[in-house]
Amino acid sequence: RRGIKPTLPCVRHLYFCTDIHAAAKEITKINDLDMRKIWDTLLEKWLCSNEAPADRTSEMIEKTEDEAFKRLVYVLQLQPTDKAFRILYECATSTTSPIGENQLTFAHRSRALKCLIYMADSSTVELLFRKPIEKVRIFLKALIYLSEFEILNIPYTYESFHKAPKEGVIRGLWKNHSHDPKAVKLVTELCLEYQVWDAQLWNCVLQKLLDFNMIDYLRKVLVAITGIHSLWQIPNFSRAWQNVILAPFHSAAYPPSPSVLEACCASFKALLQCPVLGHLDVTGIAKKYLELQLLALSLGCLWLIPQLEKRDQQIKSFLASHWPQKILQQIQEHMGHCELACFASEIRYLVLEYAIKDKNFVATEYLPYLKLQEIGADRLKGLVKYLADDNRLDDAAALIKEYHKEAGNPVSDQSSSDVVKVVNMFYFFSIIIPHRFESPIGNKWGHLTLDFLRHIVNVLP
């Protein structure tokens, strides 16, 4: 503001000091300003803003809300907690602002209550409301819904909304406002919250979400209703899944940018969550990944084909046409997330099994990408036996050594034939000893047997 004299030392302090409020106090002191009035002005601005959300997308509104919330928390943290919590409580439960002349809307009240729950512990909130925290959270949800009705100019009070049959509220809202994206989103949220699973209504809701191109939100909704089996058969359910999964490919080109790659990986996660894979064109989705040279994700799609014979055919053809090492490298790059770890091991095994049986396996090129511990001892045993039967002892020994190296138990230097013999003996002992061996070092008996076999290896001539 005009007239303020931020002296040079103050400016330097403001620039270099992380305590912005200490600098602000220094400036107000020099200029004889009332810090409390400034604080009240900022608090009212960010808590009780009357700015209209017209001509802004829902994403813009949410971003603005998020920024205002962070600023609000930051300002309130400078005040005594009792005072801050009391102001927030009064804002949440009243229609008149305790710090200004504004009439409080449901948006103001819900923001205040969100802030209070964020800043205060549960016992403090319960003491203020004299209710269990669960009931306070239910009250907050109602305020949020009422703020959405308020934006749509639908006059509900807390009492009238609380008493109204929720399915009737939802149907009335849909009948009169289904042309409005905000109303469609509100209908969706109310259906989820109050468990309204009418198939015809949901078919219309999914269609509208597609029409309004609300893809990110639609993805969340589809995951939320995955457990509702009665909705799987509605026509727009599988169509919505297909559209959500294919959305990143509409504007994608090779090579994919980092943002497109991230979106494609998110689509693959969505594909894993889809409960109606049999209704999707999974082969077509795999081709979309292939167009971007995302080989691991393309192979992952083929692995999800429900029809066994078709799946095996497609996978065999795919692996015959692409360099296995590149697929393994991409598995490491694009499936490194914890939620894809189990799936990544399946794809690694597919590639390894194909390379071994197609006699393209070169240990030095494949082992850095395999993560044999994730593939598991049972599967590895079958591959080792296949290599040994095919008289490819060096490759078999390389797999065995890498497996134990990953487990932190490196096998001593022996010839390939000796390593394979010892492992064959191990499998013999694992059958005699009445315990299930998930890995050669996976339990007490596994350790004992491995120690014994190591002794045999060391005394071999």
Coordinates of C-alpha atoms in Angstrom, one line a residue:
R1 CA 0.0 0.0 0.0
R2 CA 1.0 3.6 -0.6
G3 CA 2.8 5.4 2.2
I4 CA 4.6 2.4 3.6
K5 CA 8.3 2.9 4.0
P6 CA 10.1 -0.5 3.8
T7 CA 13.6 0.7 4.7
L8 CA 16.6 -1.0 3.0
P9 CA 17.5 -3.2 6.0
C10 CA 13.8 -4.3 6.1
V11 CA 13.8 -5.2 2.5
R12 CA 17.0 -7.2 2.9
H13 CA 15.5 -8.9 6.0
L14 CA 12.4 -9.8 4.0
Y15 CA 14.5 -11.2 1.1
F16 CA 16.9 -13.4 3.1
C17 CA 14.8 -14.3 6.2
T18 CA 12.5 -17.3 6.1
D19 CA 10.4 -15.8 8.9
I20 CA 8.2 -13.5 6.7
H21 CA 6.0 -12.5 9.6
A22 CA 9.0 -11.1 11.6
A23 CA 9.8 -8.9 8.6
A24 CA 6.1 -7.9 8.3
K25 CA 6.0 -6.9 12.0
E26 CA 9.2 -4.8 11.5
I27 CA 7.6 -3.0 8.5
T28 CA 4.3 -2.3 10.4
K29 CA 6.3 -1.0 13.4
I30 CA 8.3 1.5 11.2
N31 CA 5.1 2.6 9.5
D32 CA 2.9 2.8 12.6
L33 CA 0.4 0.2 11.4
D34 CA -1.9 -2.0 13.4
M35 CA -0.8 -5.6 12.8
R36 CA -4.1 -6.9 14.3
K37 CA -6.2 -5.1 11.8
I38 CA -4.1 -6.4 8.9
W39 CA -4.4 -9.9 10.3
D40 CA -8.3 -9.5 10.6
T41 CA -8.4 -8.2 7.0
L42 CA -6.4 -11.2 5.7
L43 CA -8.4 -13.7 7.7
E44 CA -11.7 -12.3 6.4
K45 CA -10.3 -12.2 2.9
W46 CA -9.3 -15.9 2.9
L47 CA -12.0 -17.3 5.1
C48 CA -15.0 -15.3 4.1
S49 CA -14.3 -14.3 0.5
N50 CA -17.5 -13.4 -1.5
E51 CA -15.7 -13.8 -4.8
A52 CA -18.1 -15.3 -7.3
P53 CA -16.9 -18.5 -9.1
A54 CA -18.6 -17.7 -12.4
D55 CA -16.7 -18.4 -15.7
R56 CA -14.1 -20.6 -14.0
T57 CA -13.6 -24.3 -14.4
S58 CA -14.0 -26.7 -11.4
E59 CA -10.2 -27.2 -11.6
M60 CA -9.6 -23.5 -11.3
I61 CA -12.0 -23.2 -8.4
E62 CA -10.4 -26.1 -6.6
K63 CA -6.9 -24.6 -7.1
T64 CA -8.0 -21.3 -5.7
E65 CA -9.7 -22.9 -2.8
D66 CA -6.5 -24.9 -2.0
E67 CA -4.4 -21.7 -2.1
A68 CA -6.8 -19.8 0.2
F69 CA -6.8 -22.7 2.6
K70 CA -3.0 -22.8 2.9
R71 CA -2.9 -19.1 3.4
L72 CA -5.6 -19.3 6.0
V73 CA -3.8 -22.0 8.0
Y74 CA -0.6 -20.1 7.8
V75 CA -2.1 -16.9 9.2
L76 CA -4.1 -18.7 12.0
Q77 CA -1.0 -20.5 13.2
L78 CA 0.5 -17.2 14.3
Q79 CA -2.3 -16.6 16.7
P80 CA -3.0 -18.2 20.1
T81 CA -4.6 -21.6 19.4
D82 CA -7.6 -21.0 21.6
K83 CA -8.4 -17.8 19.8
A84 CA -7.9 -19.3 16.4
F85 CA -10.0 -22.4 17.1
R86 CA -12.8 -20.3 18.6
I87 CA -13.0 -18.1 15.5
L88 CA -13.1 -21.2 13.2
Y89 CA -15.8 -22.8 15.4
E90 CA -18.0 -19.7 15.4
C91 CA -17.6 -19.4 11.6
A92 CA -18.5 -23.1 11.1
T93 CA -21.7 -22.9 13.2
S94 CA -23.0 -19.4 12.5
T95 CA -24.4 -17.4 9.6
T96 CA -22.6 -14.2 10.6
S97 CA -18.9 -13.7 10.6
P98 CA -17.3 -13.0 14.0
I99 CA -14.4 -11.0 12.4
G100 CA -16.3 -8.8 9.9
E101 CA -19.7 -7.9 8.5
N102 CA -20.0 -10.7 5.9
Q103 CA -22.9 -13.1 5.9
L104 CA -21.4 -16.6 6.0
T105 CA -22.3 -18.9 3.2
F106 CA -22.1 -22.7 3.4
A107 CA -18.8 -22.4 1.4
H108 CA -17.3 -20.2 4.1
R109 CA -18.6 -22.4 6.9
S110 CA -17.2 -25.6 5.3
R111 CA -13.9 -24.0 4.8
A112 CA -13.7 -22.9 8.4
L113 CA -14.6 -26.4 9.7
K114 CA -12.1 -28.0 7.3
C115 CA -9.4 -25.7 8.7
L116 CA -10.4 -26.4 12.3
I117 CA -10.3 -30.2 11.8
Y118 CA -6.9 -29.8 10.0
M119 CA -5.3 -27.6 12.8
A120 CA -6.9 -29.1 16.0
D121 CA -6.7 -32.6 17.4
S122 CA -9.8 -34.7 17.6
S123 CA -10.3 -34.1 21.4
T124 CA -10.3 -30.3 20.9
V125 CA -12.8 -30.5 18.1
E126 CA -15.1 -32.8 20.2
L127 CA -14.8 -30.4 23.1
L128 CA -15.9 -27.4 21.0
F129 CA -18.8 -29.2 19.3
R130 CA -19.7 -31.5 22.2
K131 CA -20.0 -34.3 19.7
P132 CA -17.9 -37.3 18.6
I133 CA -15.4 -36.4 15.8
E134 CA -17.3 -38.8 13.4
K135 CA -20.4 -36.7 13.7
V136 CA -18.5 -33.5 13.2
R137 CA -17.1 -35.0 10.0
I138 CA -20.6 -35.9 8.8
F139 CA -21.6 -32.3 9.5
L140 CA -18.7 -31.1 7.4
K141 CA -19.8 -33.3 4.5
A142 CA -23.3 -31.9 4.7
L143 CA -21.8 -28.3 4.7
I144 CA -19.8 -29.2 1.5
Y145 CA -22.9 -30.5 -0.2
L146 CA -24.9 -27.5 0.8
S147 CA -22.2 -25.2 -0.6
E148 CA -22.6 -27.0 -3.9
F149 CA -26.4 -26.5 -3.8
E150 CA -25.8 -22.9 -3.0
I151 CA -23.7 -22.4 -6.1
L152 CA -26.5 -23.9 -8.2
N153 CA -29.0 -21.5 -6.5
I154 CA -30.9 -24.3 -4.9
P155 CA -32.2 -23.1 -1.5
Y156 CA -31.5 -25.8 1.1
T157 CA -31.0 -25.2 4.8
Y158 CA -29.0 -27.7 6.9
E159 CA -32.2 -28.9 8.6
S160 CA -34.1 -29.3 5.4
F161 CA -31.3 -31.2 3.7
H162 CA -30.7 -33.4 6.8
K163 CA -34.4 -34.4 6.9
A164 CA -35.0 -34.9 3.1
P165 CA -34.9 -38.4 1.6
K166 CA -31.6 -38.4 -0.2
E167 CA -32.7 -40.4 -3.3
G168 CA -35.5 -37.9 -3.8
V169 CA -33.0 -35.0 -3.5
I170 CA -30.7 -36.7 -6.1
R171 CA -33.5 -37.4 -8.6
G172 CA -34.9 -33.8 -8.3
L173 CA -31.4 -32.4 -8.8
W174 CA -30.9 -34.6 -11.9
K175 CA -34.2 -33.8 -13.4
N176 CA -33.7 -30.0 -13.3
H177 CA -29.9 -29.6 -13.6
S178 CA -28.4 -32.5 -15.5
H179 CA -27.3 -30.0 -18.2
D180 CA -24.8 -28.5 -15.7
P181 CA -21.4 -30.2 -15.1
K182 CA -21.3 -29.0 -11.5
A183 CA -24.7 -30.6 -10.8
V184 CA -23.7 -33.8 -12.5
K185 CA -20.7 -34.0 -10.3
L186 CA -22.8 -33.3 -7.2
V187 CA -25.3 -36.0 -8.2
T188 CA -22.4 -38.4 -8.5
E189 CA -21.0 -37.5 -5.1
L190 CA -24.4 -37.8 -3.4
C191 CA -25.0 -41.2 -5.1
L192 CA -21.7 -42.4 -3.7
E193 CA -22.2 -41.0 -0.3
Y194 CA -25.8 -42.2 0.2
Q195 CA -25.3 -45.5 -1.8
V196 CA -27.9 -44.9 -4.5
W197 CA -27.1 -47.6 -7.1
D198 CA -30.0 -47.3 -9.5
A199 CA -28.7 -48.7 -12.8
Q200 CA -30.7 -46.4 -15.1
L201 CA -29.6 -43.3 -13.2
W202 CA -25.9 -44.4 -13.2
N203 CA -26.0 -45.1 -16.9
C204 CA -27.1 -41.5 -17.5
V205 CA -24.5 -40.1 -15.0
L206 CA -21.6 -42.0 -16.7
Q207 CA -22.9 -40.7 -20.1
K208 CA -22.9 -37.1 -18.9
L209 CA -19.4 -37.4 -17.4
L210 CA -18.2 -38.7 -20.8
D211 CA -20.1 -35.9 -22.6
F212 CA -18.5 -33.2 -20.4
N213 CA -15.1 -34.9 -20.8
M214 CA -14.5 -35.1 -17.1
I215 CA -12.0 -37.9 -17.6
D216 CA -9.9 -37.5 -14.4
Y217 CA -12.9 -37.4 -12.2
L218 CA -14.6 -40.2 -14.1
R219 CA -11.5 -42.4 -13.4
K220 CA -12.0 -41.9 -9.7
V221 CA -15.7 -42.6 -9.9
L222 CA -15.2 -45.9 -11.8
V223 CA -12.7 -47.1 -9.2
A224 CA -15.2 -46.1 -6.5
I225 CA -18.1 -48.2 -8.0
T226 CA -16.0 -51.2 -9.0
G227 CA -17.4 -53.2 -6.1
I228 CA -21.0 -52.6 -7.1
H229 CA -21.6 -55.6 -9.3
S230 CA -25.1 -54.5 -10.4
L231 CA -23.6 -51.6 -12.3
W232 CA -21.2 -53.8 -14.3
Q233 CA -23.9 -54.6 -16.9
I234 CA -25.0 -51.1 -17.7
P235 CA -24.0 -50.1 -21.3
N236 CA -21.9 -47.1 -20.3
F237 CA -19.9 -48.9 -17.6
S238 CA -17.5 -50.7 -20.0
R239 CA -17.7 -47.8 -22.4
A240 CA -16.5 -45.4 -19.7
W241 CA -13.6 -47.6 -18.7
Q242 CA -12.5 -47.9 -22.4
N243 CA -12.6 -44.0 -22.7
V244 CA -10.8 -43.4 -19.5
I245 CA -8.0 -45.8 -20.5
L246 CA -7.6 -44.5 -24.0
A247 CA -7.8 -40.8 -23.1
P248 CA -4.0 -40.1 -23.0
F249 CA -3.6 -41.6 -26.5
H250 CA -5.9 -39.1 -28.3
S251 CA -3.2 -36.4 -28.4
A252 CA -0.1 -38.6 -27.9
A253 CA 2.8 -39.0 -30.4
Y254 CA 6.1 -40.8 -30.4
P255 CA 8.3 -40.1 -28.6
P256 CA 5.9 -39.5 -25.6
S257 CA 6.6 -36.5 -23.4
P258 CA 7.1 -37.1 -19.7
S259 CA 3.5 -35.9 -19.0
V260 CA 2.1 -38.2 -21.7
L261 CA 4.2 -41.1 -20.3
E262 CA 2.9 -40.5 -16.8
A263 CA -0.7 -40.4 -18.1
C264 CA -0.1 -43.7 -20.1
C265 CA 1.2 -45.4 -16.9
A266 CA -1.9 -44.1 -15.0
S267 CA -4.1 -45.6 -17.7
F268 CA -2.4 -48.9 -17.4
K269 CA -3.1 -48.9 -13.6
A270 CA -6.7 -48.1 -14.4
L271 CA -6.8 -51.1 -16.8
L272 CA -5.6 -53.3 -13.9
Q273 CA -8.5 -52.0 -11.8
C274 CA -11.1 -52.6 -14.5
P275 CA -13.5 -55.4 -13.5
V276 CA -14.9 -55.9 -17.0
L277 CA -11.8 -56.7 -19.1
G278 CA -13.8 -59.1 -21.2
H279 CA -15.9 -56.2 -22.5
L280 CA -12.9 -54.0 -23.5
D281 CA -10.8 -54.1 -26.6
V282 CA -7.6 -55.0 -24.7
T283 CA -5.7 -55.9 -28.0
G284 CA -6.6 -52.5 -29.4
I285 CA -5.3 -50.8 -26.2
A286 CA -2.1 -52.8 -26.5
K287 CA -1.6 -51.5 -30.0
K288 CA -2.0 -47.9 -28.7
Y289 CA 0.9 -48.5 -26.3
L290 CA 2.9 -50.2 -29.1
E291 CA 2.5 -47.1 -31.3
L292 CA 4.3 -45.1 -28.6
Q293 CA 7.0 -47.9 -28.3
L294 CA 5.9 -48.6 -24.7
L295 CA 6.7 -52.3 -25.1
A296 CA 6.4 -53.4 -21.5
L297 CA 3.0 -51.8 -21.1
S298 CA 1.8 -53.2 -24.4
L299 CA 2.9 -56.7 -23.4
G300 CA 1.2 -56.1 -20.0
C301 CA -2.1 -55.4 -21.9
L302 CA -1.8 -58.7 -23.8
W303 CA -1.2 -60.6 -20.6
L304 CA -4.6 -59.3 -19.4
I305 CA -6.6 -60.7 -22.4
P306 CA -9.2 -63.0 -20.7
Q307 CA -9.3 -65.6 -23.4
L308 CA -6.4 -68.0 -22.7
E309 CA -5.7 -69.2 -26.3
K310 CA -5.9 -65.7 -27.8
R311 CA -3.7 -64.4 -25.0
D312 CA -0.9 -67.0 -25.6
Q313 CA -1.1 -66.4 -29.3
Q314 CA -0.8 -62.7 -29.0
I315 CA 2.1 -62.9 -26.5
K316 CA 4.1 -65.3 -28.5
S317 CA 3.7 -63.2 -31.6
F318 CA 4.7 -60.0 -29.7
L319 CA 7.8 -61.5 -28.1
A320 CA 8.9 -62.9 -31.5
S321 CA 8.8 -59.4 -32.9
H322 CA 10.5 -57.3 -30.2
W323 CA 13.9 -57.3 -28.5
P324 CA 13.4 -58.9 -25.0
Q325 CA 16.2 -56.8 -23.3
K326 CA 14.4 -53.6 -24.3
I327 CA 11.1 -54.9 -22.8
L328 CA 12.9 -55.8 -19.6
Q329 CA 14.5 -52.4 -19.4
Q330 CA 11.1 -50.7 -19.8
I331 CA 9.6 -52.9 -17.1
Q332 CA 12.2 -51.4 -14.8
E333 CA 11.5 -47.9 -16.0
H334 CA 7.7 -47.9 -16.3
M335 CA 6.6 -50.5 -13.7
G336 CA 8.7 -49.5 -10.8
H337 CA 5.8 -48.3 -8.7
C338 CA 4.9 -50.4 -5.7
E339 CA 1.4 -51.1 -6.9
L340 CA 2.8 -52.6 -10.2
A341 CA 5.6 -54.7 -8.6
C342 CA 3.7 -58.0 -8.6
F343 CA 2.5 -57.5 -12.1
A344 CA 6.0 -56.5 -13.2
S345 CA 7.4 -59.9 -12.0
E346 CA 4.8 -61.7 -14.1
I347 CA 5.9 -59.8 -17.2
R348 CA 9.6 -60.4 -16.4
Y349 CA 8.9 -64.2 -16.1
L350 CA 7.1 -64.1 -19.5
V351 CA 10.1 -62.5 -21.2
L352 CA 12.6 -64.8 -19.4
E353 CA 10.7 -68.0 -20.2
Y354 CA 10.3 -67.0 -23.9
A355 CA 14.0 -66.1 -24.2
I356 CA 15.1 -69.4 -22.6
K357 CA 12.8 -71.6 -24.6
D358 CA 13.6 -69.7 -27.8
K359 CA 17.4 -70.1 -27.1
N360 CA 17.9 -66.3 -27.1
F361 CA 18.9 -66.1 -23.4
V362 CA 22.3 -64.4 -22.8
A363 CA 22.9 -64.2 -19.1
T364 CA 25.1 -61.1 -19.1
E365 CA 22.4 -59.1 -21.0
Y366 CA 19.3 -60.3 -19.1
L367 CA 20.4 -60.7 -15.5
P368 CA 20.6 -57.0 -14.6
Y369 CA 16.9 -56.6 -15.3
L370 CA 15.4 -59.9 -14.1
K371 CA 14.9 -59.5 -10.2
L372 CA 14.8 -63.3 -9.8
Q373 CA 13.7 -63.0 -6.1
E374 CA 10.4 -61.5 -7.3
I375 CA 9.9 -64.2 -9.9
G376 CA 10.2 -66.8 -7.1
A377 CA 12.0 -70.1 -6.5
D378 CA 9.2 -72.3 -7.8
R379 CA 9.2 -70.8 -11.3
L380 CA 13.0 -70.5 -11.3
K381 CA 13.3 -74.2 -10.5
G382 CA 11.3 -75.0 -13.7
L383 CA 13.5 -72.8 -15.9
V384 CA 16.7 -74.2 -14.4
K385 CA 15.5 -77.7 -15.0
Y386 CA 14.6 -76.8 -18.6
L387 CA 18.1 -75.4 -19.2
A388 CA 19.8 -78.3 -17.5
D389 CA 17.8 -80.8 -19.5
D390 CA 18.9 -78.8 -22.6
N391 CA 22.5 -79.1 -21.5
R392 CA 22.8 -75.4 -21.1
L393 CA 24.5 -75.6 -17.7
D394 CA 26.3 -72.2 -17.9
D395 CA 22.9 -70.4 -18.3
A396 CA 21.3 -72.5 -15.5
A397 CA 24.2 -71.8 -13.2
A398 CA 24.0 -68.1 -14.0
L399 CA 20.4 -68.0 -12.9
I400 CA 21.1 -69.9 -9.7
K401 CA 24.0 -67.6 -8.8
E402 CA 22.1 -64.5 -9.5
Y403 CA 19.1 -65.7 -7.4
H404 CA 21.4 -66.3 -4.4
K405 CA 23.3 -63.0 -5.0
E406 CA 20.0 -61.0 -4.9
A407 CA 19.1 -62.8 -1.6
G408 CA 22.5 -61.8 -0.1
N409 CA 23.8 -65.4 -0.1
P410 CA 26.3 -65.6 -3.0
V411 CA 27.2 -69.1 -4.1
S412 CA 30.9 -69.9 -3.8
D413 CA 33.0 -70.2 -7.0
Q414 CA 32.3 -73.6 -8.6
S415 CA 31.9 -74.9 -12.1
S416 CA 28.5 -74.6 -13.7
S417 CA 27.9 -78.4 -13.5
D418 CA 28.7 -78.4 -9.8
V419 CA 26.3 -75.6 -9.0
V420 CA 23.5 -77.3 -11.0
K421 CA 24.2 -80.6 -9.2
V422 CA 24.0 -79.0 -5.8
V423 CA 20.7 -77.3 -6.6
N424 CA 19.3 -80.6 -7.9
M425 CA 20.3 -82.1 -4.6
F426 CA 18.6 -79.3 -2.8
Y427 CA 15.3 -80.0 -4.5
F428 CA 15.7 -83.7 -3.5
F429 CA 16.2 -82.7 0.1
S430 CA 13.3 -80.2 -0.1
I431 CA 11.0 -83.1 -1.1
I432 CA 12.3 -85.4 1.7
I433 CA 11.9 -82.8 4.4
P434 CA 8.2 -82.3 4.9
H435 CA 8.1 -78.5 4.5
R436 CA 7.1 -76.3 1.7
F437 CA 10.1 -74.4 0.2
E438 CA 9.1 -71.1 -1.3
S439 CA 12.7 -70.3 -1.8
P440 CA 16.0 -72.0 -0.9
I441 CA 16.6 -69.6 1.9
G442 CA 13.0 -68.8 2.8
N443 CA 12.7 -70.5 6.2
K444 CA 14.6 -72.3 8.9
W445 CA 14.9 -75.6 7.1
G446 CA 15.8 -73.8 3.9
H447 CA 18.8 -72.2 5.7
L448 CA 19.9 -75.5 7.2
T449 CA 19.7 -77.4 3.9
L450 CA 21.5 -74.6 2.0
D451 CA 24.3 -74.5 4.6
F452 CA 24.6 -78.3 4.2
L453 CA 24.7 -78.1 0.4
R454 CA 27.2 -75.3 0.5
H455 CA 29.5 -77.6 2.6
I456 CA 29.0 -80.2 -0.2
V457 CA 30.0 -77.6 -2.8
N458 CA 33.1 -76.6 -1.0
V459 CA 34.4 -80.2 -0.6
L460 CA 33.6 -81.1 -4.2
P461 CA 36.9 -82.0 -6.0

